[in-house]
Short mmCIF file of C-alpha atoms in Angstrom, two decimals:
data_model
loop_
_atom_site.label_atom_id
_atom_site.label_comp_id
_atom_site.label_asym_id
_atom_site.label_seq_id
_atom_site.Cartn_x
_atom_site.Cartn_y
_atom_site.Cartn_z
CA MET A 1 106.34 89.11 73.12
CA HIS A 2 104.91 92.23 74.68
CA ARG A 3 104.39 95.36 72.69
CA LEU A 4 106.49 98.06 74.31
CA GLY A 5 106.15 101.82 74.41
CA PHE A 6 103.26 104.16 73.88
CA ALA A 7 101.52 105.22 70.71
CA ALA A 8 101.26 108.86 69.82
CA ALA A 9 99.11 111.02 72.10
CA ALA A 10 95.37 110.54 71.75
CA THR A 11 93.40 112.98 69.63
CA ALA A 12 91.68 115.87 71.36
CA ALA A 13 88.29 114.35 70.60
CA THR A 14 89.22 110.98 72.07
CA ALA A 15 90.77 112.61 75.12
CA SER A 16 87.58 114.58 75.65
CA LEU A 17 85.48 111.41 75.53
CA PHE A 18 87.88 109.70 77.93
CA ALA A 19 87.83 112.57 80.40
CA ALA A 20 84.05 112.67 80.32
CA GLY A 21 83.82 108.93 80.90
CA THR A 22 81.34 108.55 78.03
CA ALA A 23 83.34 106.12 75.90
CA GLU A 24 86.26 103.75 75.96
CA ALA A 25 89.17 105.70 74.54
CA ARG A 26 91.35 102.61 74.04
CA ASP A 27 90.91 98.90 74.53
CA GLN A 28 94.27 97.93 76.04
CA ILE A 29 95.54 98.44 79.56
CA ARG A 30 98.89 100.25 79.62
CA ILE A 31 101.47 99.46 82.27
CA VAL A 32 104.92 100.95 82.94
CA GLY A 33 107.48 100.90 85.74
CA SER A 34 109.94 98.77 87.66
CA SER A 35 112.27 96.31 85.95
CA THR A 36 112.14 94.18 89.12
CA VAL A 37 108.35 93.91 89.08
CA TYR A 38 108.31 93.53 85.27
CA PRO A 39 108.73 89.71 85.19
CA PHE A 40 105.88 89.24 87.67
CA ALA A 41 103.59 91.70 85.91
CA SER A 42 104.49 90.19 82.53
CA TYR A 43 103.35 86.78 83.74
CA VAL A 44 99.99 88.25 84.79
CA VAL A 45 99.74 90.19 81.52
CA GLU A 46 100.19 87.00 79.47
CA GLU A 47 97.73 85.04 81.62
CA PHE A 48 95.20 87.86 81.42
CA GLY A 49 95.42 88.03 77.65
CA ALA A 50 95.18 84.25 77.26
CA THR A 51 92.33 83.53 79.68
CA THR A 52 89.98 86.53 79.51
CA GLN A 53 87.98 88.32 76.83
CA TYR A 54 90.25 91.38 77.09
CA PRO A 55 93.25 92.25 74.89
CA THR A 56 96.70 91.55 76.27
CA PRO A 57 97.90 94.70 78.10
CA VAL A 58 100.85 96.71 76.82
CA ILE A 59 103.70 96.64 79.35
CA GLU A 60 106.99 98.55 79.39
CA SER A 61 109.99 98.36 81.72
CA THR A 62 110.92 101.99 82.43
CA GLY A 63 112.24 101.79 85.99
CA SER A 64 110.24 102.81 89.05
CA GLY A 65 111.09 106.51 88.78
CA GLY A 66 110.48 106.62 85.03
CA GLY A 67 107.17 104.82 85.43
CA LEU A 68 105.91 107.15 88.14
CA LYS A 69 106.90 110.15 86.03
CA LEU A 70 104.74 108.86 83.15
CA PHE A 71 101.94 107.76 85.48
CA CYS A 72 101.75 111.13 87.24
CA ALA A 73 101.92 113.21 84.05
CA GLY A 74 98.12 113.39 83.85
CA ASP A 75 94.84 111.50 83.81
CA GLY A 76 94.26 111.36 80.06
CA PRO A 77 94.17 108.35 77.72
CA ASP A 78 97.77 108.90 76.65
CA THR A 79 98.97 108.18 80.21
CA PRO A 80 99.49 104.76 81.85
CA ASP A 81 96.79 103.07 83.89
CA ILE A 82 99.22 101.24 86.17
CA THR A 83 102.83 101.72 87.19
CA ASN A 84 104.93 99.04 88.89
CA ALA A 85 107.46 100.05 91.54
CA SER A 86 110.16 98.35 93.59
CA ARG A 87 109.92 101.06 96.24
CA PRO A 88 107.05 103.20 97.57
CA ILE A 89 105.94 106.33 95.75
CA LYS A 90 107.76 109.44 97.01
CA VAL A 91 105.95 112.45 98.44
CA SER A 92 107.20 114.59 95.53
CA GLU A 93 105.81 112.07 93.02
CA TYR A 94 102.48 111.89 94.82
CA GLU A 95 102.23 115.69 94.78
CA ARG A 96 103.08 115.74 91.08
CA CYS A 97 100.19 113.32 90.48
CA GLN A 98 97.84 115.56 92.44
CA ASP A 99 99.00 118.69 90.62
CA ASN A 100 98.42 117.00 87.25
CA GLY A 101 94.88 115.81 88.00
CA VAL A 102 95.65 112.27 89.14
CA GLN A 103 93.57 112.65 92.27
CA SER A 104 92.83 109.03 93.22
CA ILE A 105 95.58 106.38 93.34
CA SER A 106 95.40 102.97 94.99
CA GLN A 107 98.55 101.20 96.18
CA ALA A 108 99.01 97.44 95.94
CA VAL A 109 101.80 95.55 97.68
CA ILE A 110 102.30 92.29 95.79
CA GLY A 111 105.00 90.64 97.90
CA SER A 112 108.58 90.87 99.11
CA ASP A 113 111.89 90.76 97.30
CA GLY A 114 115.55 90.96 98.17
CA ILE A 115 118.27 92.94 96.45
CA VAL A 116 121.17 90.62 95.79
CA LEU A 117 124.78 90.96 94.81
CA ALA A 118 126.03 88.12 92.66
CA ASN A 119 128.88 87.07 90.38
CA THR A 120 129.38 84.34 87.82
CA ALA A 121 129.20 80.81 89.20
CA ASP A 122 132.70 80.09 87.81
CA ALA A 123 134.39 82.75 89.97
CA GLN A 124 135.43 82.93 93.60
CA ARG A 125 132.41 83.57 95.79
CA PHE A 126 132.22 86.83 97.74
CA GLU A 127 130.96 87.30 101.30
CA LEU A 128 130.40 90.96 102.15
CA THR A 129 129.05 93.26 104.84
CA LEU A 130 126.93 96.36 104.31
CA GLU A 131 129.96 98.46 105.24
CA GLN A 132 132.24 96.73 102.73
CA ILE A 133 129.66 97.19 99.98
CA THR A 134 129.34 100.88 100.85
CA ARG A 135 133.12 101.33 100.81
CA ALA A 136 133.12 99.81 97.32
CA VAL A 137 130.38 101.98 95.80
CA ALA A 138 130.46 105.31 97.69
CA ALA A 139 131.81 108.39 95.93
CA GLU A 140 133.54 109.44 99.15
CA VAL A 141 134.66 107.60 102.26
CA PRO A 142 135.53 108.88 105.76
CA ARG A 143 139.25 109.17 106.53
CA ASN A 144 140.79 110.97 109.52
CA GLY A 145 137.53 112.77 110.25
CA LYS A 146 137.02 114.01 106.67
CA LEU A 147 135.39 112.72 103.52
CA VAL A 148 137.85 111.92 100.74
CA GLU A 149 137.35 110.69 97.19
CA ASN A 150 136.99 106.92 97.28
CA PRO A 151 140.52 105.51 96.87
CA ASN A 152 139.46 101.83 96.78
CA LYS A 153 140.33 100.27 93.43
CA TYR A 154 140.49 96.62 94.48
CA TRP A 155 138.38 94.66 96.94
CA ASP A 156 141.38 93.94 99.17
CA ASP A 157 141.91 97.71 99.51
CA ILE A 158 138.74 97.56 101.61
CA ASP A 159 139.61 94.42 103.56
CA SER A 160 142.67 92.20 103.16
CA SER A 161 140.46 89.11 103.43
CA LEU A 162 138.73 90.00 100.16
CA PRO A 163 140.06 88.99 96.72
CA HIS A 164 142.56 91.12 94.83
CA ASN A 165 139.93 91.79 92.17
CA GLU A 166 139.28 95.17 90.62
CA ILE A 167 136.05 96.67 91.94
CA LEU A 168 133.54 96.49 89.09
CA ILE A 169 129.85 96.49 89.93
CA TYR A 170 127.03 96.52 87.39
CA GLY A 171 123.98 98.03 89.00
CA PRO A 172 120.69 99.84 88.45
CA PRO A 173 120.51 103.41 87.11
CA THR A 174 119.11 106.42 88.97
CA THR A 175 115.61 105.84 87.53
CA SER A 176 115.38 102.42 89.16
CA GLY A 177 113.54 101.62 92.38
CA THR A 178 116.19 98.99 93.01
CA ARG A 179 118.79 101.79 93.05
CA ASP A 180 116.68 103.77 95.54
CA ALA A 181 116.25 100.74 97.77
CA PHE A 182 119.95 99.84 97.54
CA GLU A 183 120.96 103.35 98.58
CA GLU A 184 118.58 103.25 101.55
CA LEU A 185 119.02 99.65 102.74
CA VAL A 186 122.77 99.39 102.15
CA MET A 187 124.41 102.82 102.10
CA GLU A 188 122.20 104.71 104.55
CA ALA A 189 122.17 101.76 106.94
CA ALA A 190 125.96 101.36 106.86
CA SER A 191 126.95 105.03 106.79
CA GLU A 192 125.47 105.64 110.24
CA GLU A 193 128.26 103.51 111.72
CA MET A 194 131.07 104.52 109.37
CA GLY A 195 131.86 108.09 110.35
CA TYR A 196 129.68 110.01 107.90
CA ASP A 197 127.94 113.09 109.32
CA GLY A 198 124.57 111.66 108.28
CA PRO A 199 123.00 109.23 105.81
CA TYR A 200 125.21 108.99 102.72
CA THR A 201 123.99 107.70 99.35
CA LYS A 202 126.22 109.27 96.69
CA ILE A 203 127.54 106.57 94.34
CA ARG A 204 130.93 106.91 92.70
CA GLN A 205 131.17 107.74 88.97
CA ASP A 206 134.75 106.72 88.21
CA GLY A 207 133.89 103.45 86.46
CA ALA A 208 133.86 101.15 89.50
CA TYR A 209 130.06 101.28 89.55
CA VAL A 210 128.48 100.96 86.10
CA PRO A 211 124.77 101.81 85.66
CA ALA A 212 123.59 98.96 83.45
CA GLY A 213 120.12 100.05 82.39
CA GLU A 214 116.69 98.77 83.34
CA ASN A 215 117.11 95.24 81.92
CA ASP A 216 118.46 93.08 84.73
CA ASN A 217 118.95 90.16 82.33
CA LEU A 218 121.71 92.21 80.67
CA ILE A 219 123.52 92.44 84.02
CA VAL A 220 123.40 88.66 84.30
CA GLN A 221 124.90 88.38 80.81
CA LYS A 222 127.70 90.81 81.70
CA LEU A 223 128.58 88.77 84.79
CA THR A 224 129.02 85.60 82.77
CA ARG A 225 131.54 87.44 80.56
CA ASN A 226 133.63 88.95 83.39
CA GLU A 227 134.64 86.82 86.35
CA GLU A 228 135.71 89.83 88.42
CA ALA A 229 132.42 91.70 88.14
CA LEU A 230 129.53 91.79 90.61
CA GLY A 231 125.95 92.69 89.76
CA ILE A 232 123.09 94.18 91.76
CA PHE A 233 119.49 93.16 90.97
CA GLY A 234 116.31 91.69 92.41
CA TYR A 235 116.20 88.22 93.95
CA SER A 236 113.96 86.84 91.19
CA PHE A 237 116.78 87.24 88.64
CA LEU A 238 119.09 85.23 90.90
CA ASP A 239 116.42 82.57 91.30
CA GLN A 240 115.99 82.29 87.53
CA ASN A 241 119.74 82.10 86.78
CA ARG A 242 121.21 79.88 89.50
CA ASP A 243 122.97 77.77 86.90
CA ARG A 244 124.99 80.83 85.81
CA ILE A 245 125.44 83.08 88.84
CA GLN A 246 125.99 82.75 92.59
CA ALA A 247 124.71 84.95 95.39
CA THR A 248 126.85 86.91 97.83
CA PRO A 249 125.91 86.46 101.50
CA VAL A 250 125.49 89.87 103.19
CA ASN A 251 126.28 90.27 106.89
CA GLY A 252 126.56 86.48 106.97
CA VAL A 253 123.02 85.88 105.67
CA GLU A 254 122.24 84.08 102.41
CA PRO A 255 119.52 85.68 100.25
CA THR A 256 116.88 82.94 100.44
CA THR A 257 113.12 83.20 100.31
CA GLU A 258 112.94 82.25 103.98
CA ALA A 259 115.53 84.84 105.09
CA ILE A 260 113.90 87.60 103.02
CA ALA A 261 110.37 86.79 104.22
CA ALA A 262 111.55 86.68 107.84
CA GLY A 263 113.40 89.99 107.54
CA ASP A 264 116.74 88.36 108.39
CA TYR A 265 118.36 89.24 105.07
CA PRO A 266 119.42 92.90 105.39
CA ILE A 267 118.57 94.03 101.83
CA ALA A 268 114.89 93.11 101.61
CA ARG A 269 112.04 95.33 100.38
CA SER A 270 108.38 95.29 99.33
CA LEU A 271 107.18 95.42 95.72
CA TYR A 272 104.26 97.57 94.56
CA PHE A 273 102.01 98.67 91.78
CA TYR A 274 99.86 101.80 91.63
CA VAL A 275 96.56 101.99 89.78
CA LYS A 276 94.89 105.13 88.47
CA ASN A 277 91.31 104.97 89.77
CA GLY A 278 90.25 107.72 87.38
CA HIS A 279 90.64 105.21 84.53
CA ALA A 280 88.10 102.77 86.01
CA GLY A 281 85.28 102.19 83.54
CA LYS A 282 87.25 103.90 80.76
CA VAL A 283 89.80 101.18 80.01
CA PRO A 284 88.22 97.74 79.56
CA GLY A 285 89.37 95.09 82.02
CA LEU A 286 91.45 97.38 84.23
CA TYR A 287 90.13 96.09 87.54
CA GLU A 288 89.77 92.56 86.22
CA TYR A 289 93.54 92.66 85.63
CA VAL A 290 94.12 94.11 89.11
CA GLU A 291 91.95 91.39 90.64
CA MET A 292 93.89 88.69 88.79
CA PHE A 293 97.25 90.11 89.88
CA LEU A 294 96.17 90.22 93.54
CA SER A 295 94.51 86.80 93.49
CA GLU A 296 95.78 83.86 95.53
CA ARG A 297 96.38 82.11 92.21
CA MET A 298 99.11 84.69 91.51
CA ILE A 299 100.54 86.02 94.78
CA GLY A 300 99.43 83.38 97.29
CA ASP A 301 101.58 80.86 99.14
CA MET A 302 101.13 78.40 96.27
CA GLY A 303 100.70 81.07 93.57
CA TYR A 304 102.27 81.09 90.15
CA LEU A 305 104.45 84.12 90.95
CA LYS A 306 106.15 82.31 93.82
CA ASP A 307 107.66 80.02 91.19
CA GLU A 308 108.89 83.17 89.42
CA GLY A 309 110.75 84.34 92.56
CA LEU A 310 108.13 86.48 94.34
CA ILE A 311 108.07 86.05 98.11
CA PRO A 312 104.44 86.04 99.32
CA LEU A 313 103.13 88.29 102.08
CA PRO A 314 101.23 86.77 105.04
CA ALA A 315 97.72 85.65 104.06
CA GLY A 316 95.94 88.24 106.22
CA ARG A 317 98.00 91.06 104.75
CA ARG A 318 97.29 89.86 101.19
CA GLU A 319 93.55 89.91 101.82
CA GLU A 320 93.69 93.36 103.42
CA ILE A 321 95.56 94.79 100.41
CA ARG A 322 93.27 93.02 97.92
CA GLN A 323 90.13 94.49 99.45
CA ALA A 324 91.57 97.99 99.75
CA VAL A 325 92.66 98.11 96.10
CA LEU A 326 89.51 96.55 94.67
CA ASN A 327 87.48 99.04 96.74
CA LYS A 328 89.56 101.80 95.14
CA GLU A 329 90.75 103.14 98.49
CA ARG A 330 92.62 106.35 97.83
CA LEU A 331 96.24 106.65 98.91
CA THR A 332 96.72 109.76 101.05
CA ARG A 333 99.68 112.10 101.41
CA LEU A 334 100.02 111.13 105.09
CA GLU A 335 100.28 107.46 104.11
CA VAL A 336 102.90 108.26 101.49
CA LYS A 337 104.88 110.30 104.00
CA ALA A 338 104.78 107.41 106.49
CA LEU A 339 105.99 104.96 103.81
CA ASN A 340 109.04 107.11 103.18
CA GLN A 341 110.11 107.64 106.80
#
């Protein structure tokens, strides 16, 4: 099992040594961030601890937003070395890093993933569109040229072809990159055609959508206990639980590795981690871990993480990312801005 959480802040003397780069302030890599990336990073963490001379890193699932908040809090030994993310860093987060002395960050893209909706395998299978999903989760919906509080209580309130099941969706909280990606790829994409004045991402808070924390395995457990519920999580959790849950096709497309890699599945996104270059040489094994994570053995077409549900990037793109990160190429504000457009 991984050791979770952070120890108390380092002493002033240790922090001073760390900042000066004259000594190793701690001997374990510390990693935080996305619950979606967590299973992939955990696999690398275990392999790294078992096959190298370095201690097994400490890893914590905090959500993408929570991880970036910790990561950007400063450059000292009491801050993480790496944060995982299921969406790109935001401009505001990048600026917070810069303001707090985290001047050099490298961005790694490890592969692709899809956001899936699923229910228990024992229940009736859903088939939904982006618009139907938005009408289920939005706080307000357009009606007669105005926005009104979402009146939809049952799925057949949205469309008579859907089951007469109460709308109950277990999904990621506001700190999650999966939530950010869902809002962008589902709600923003659908709202443009639905009569909203502009992109709409406000999720209802009347009990139809239930934030279920950063542990996607708990969502899977909840689905097996309630046949009417749907869950939202990363594709890897579907892949690991196909004996218990079934996927919902979206816009007529099944969430498969082929459809996600080809861009045919409408709720697909890239997965990331960010490394703090200022910790190079101060935390033993930091770039050895990064090199292992980005190796063909892990993220390649026949890599271990493909068996865990990661969808590999094209070979040329993998090599480009690997070289940029290992060369400690610094992510710029312009690049961050472009990622978020």
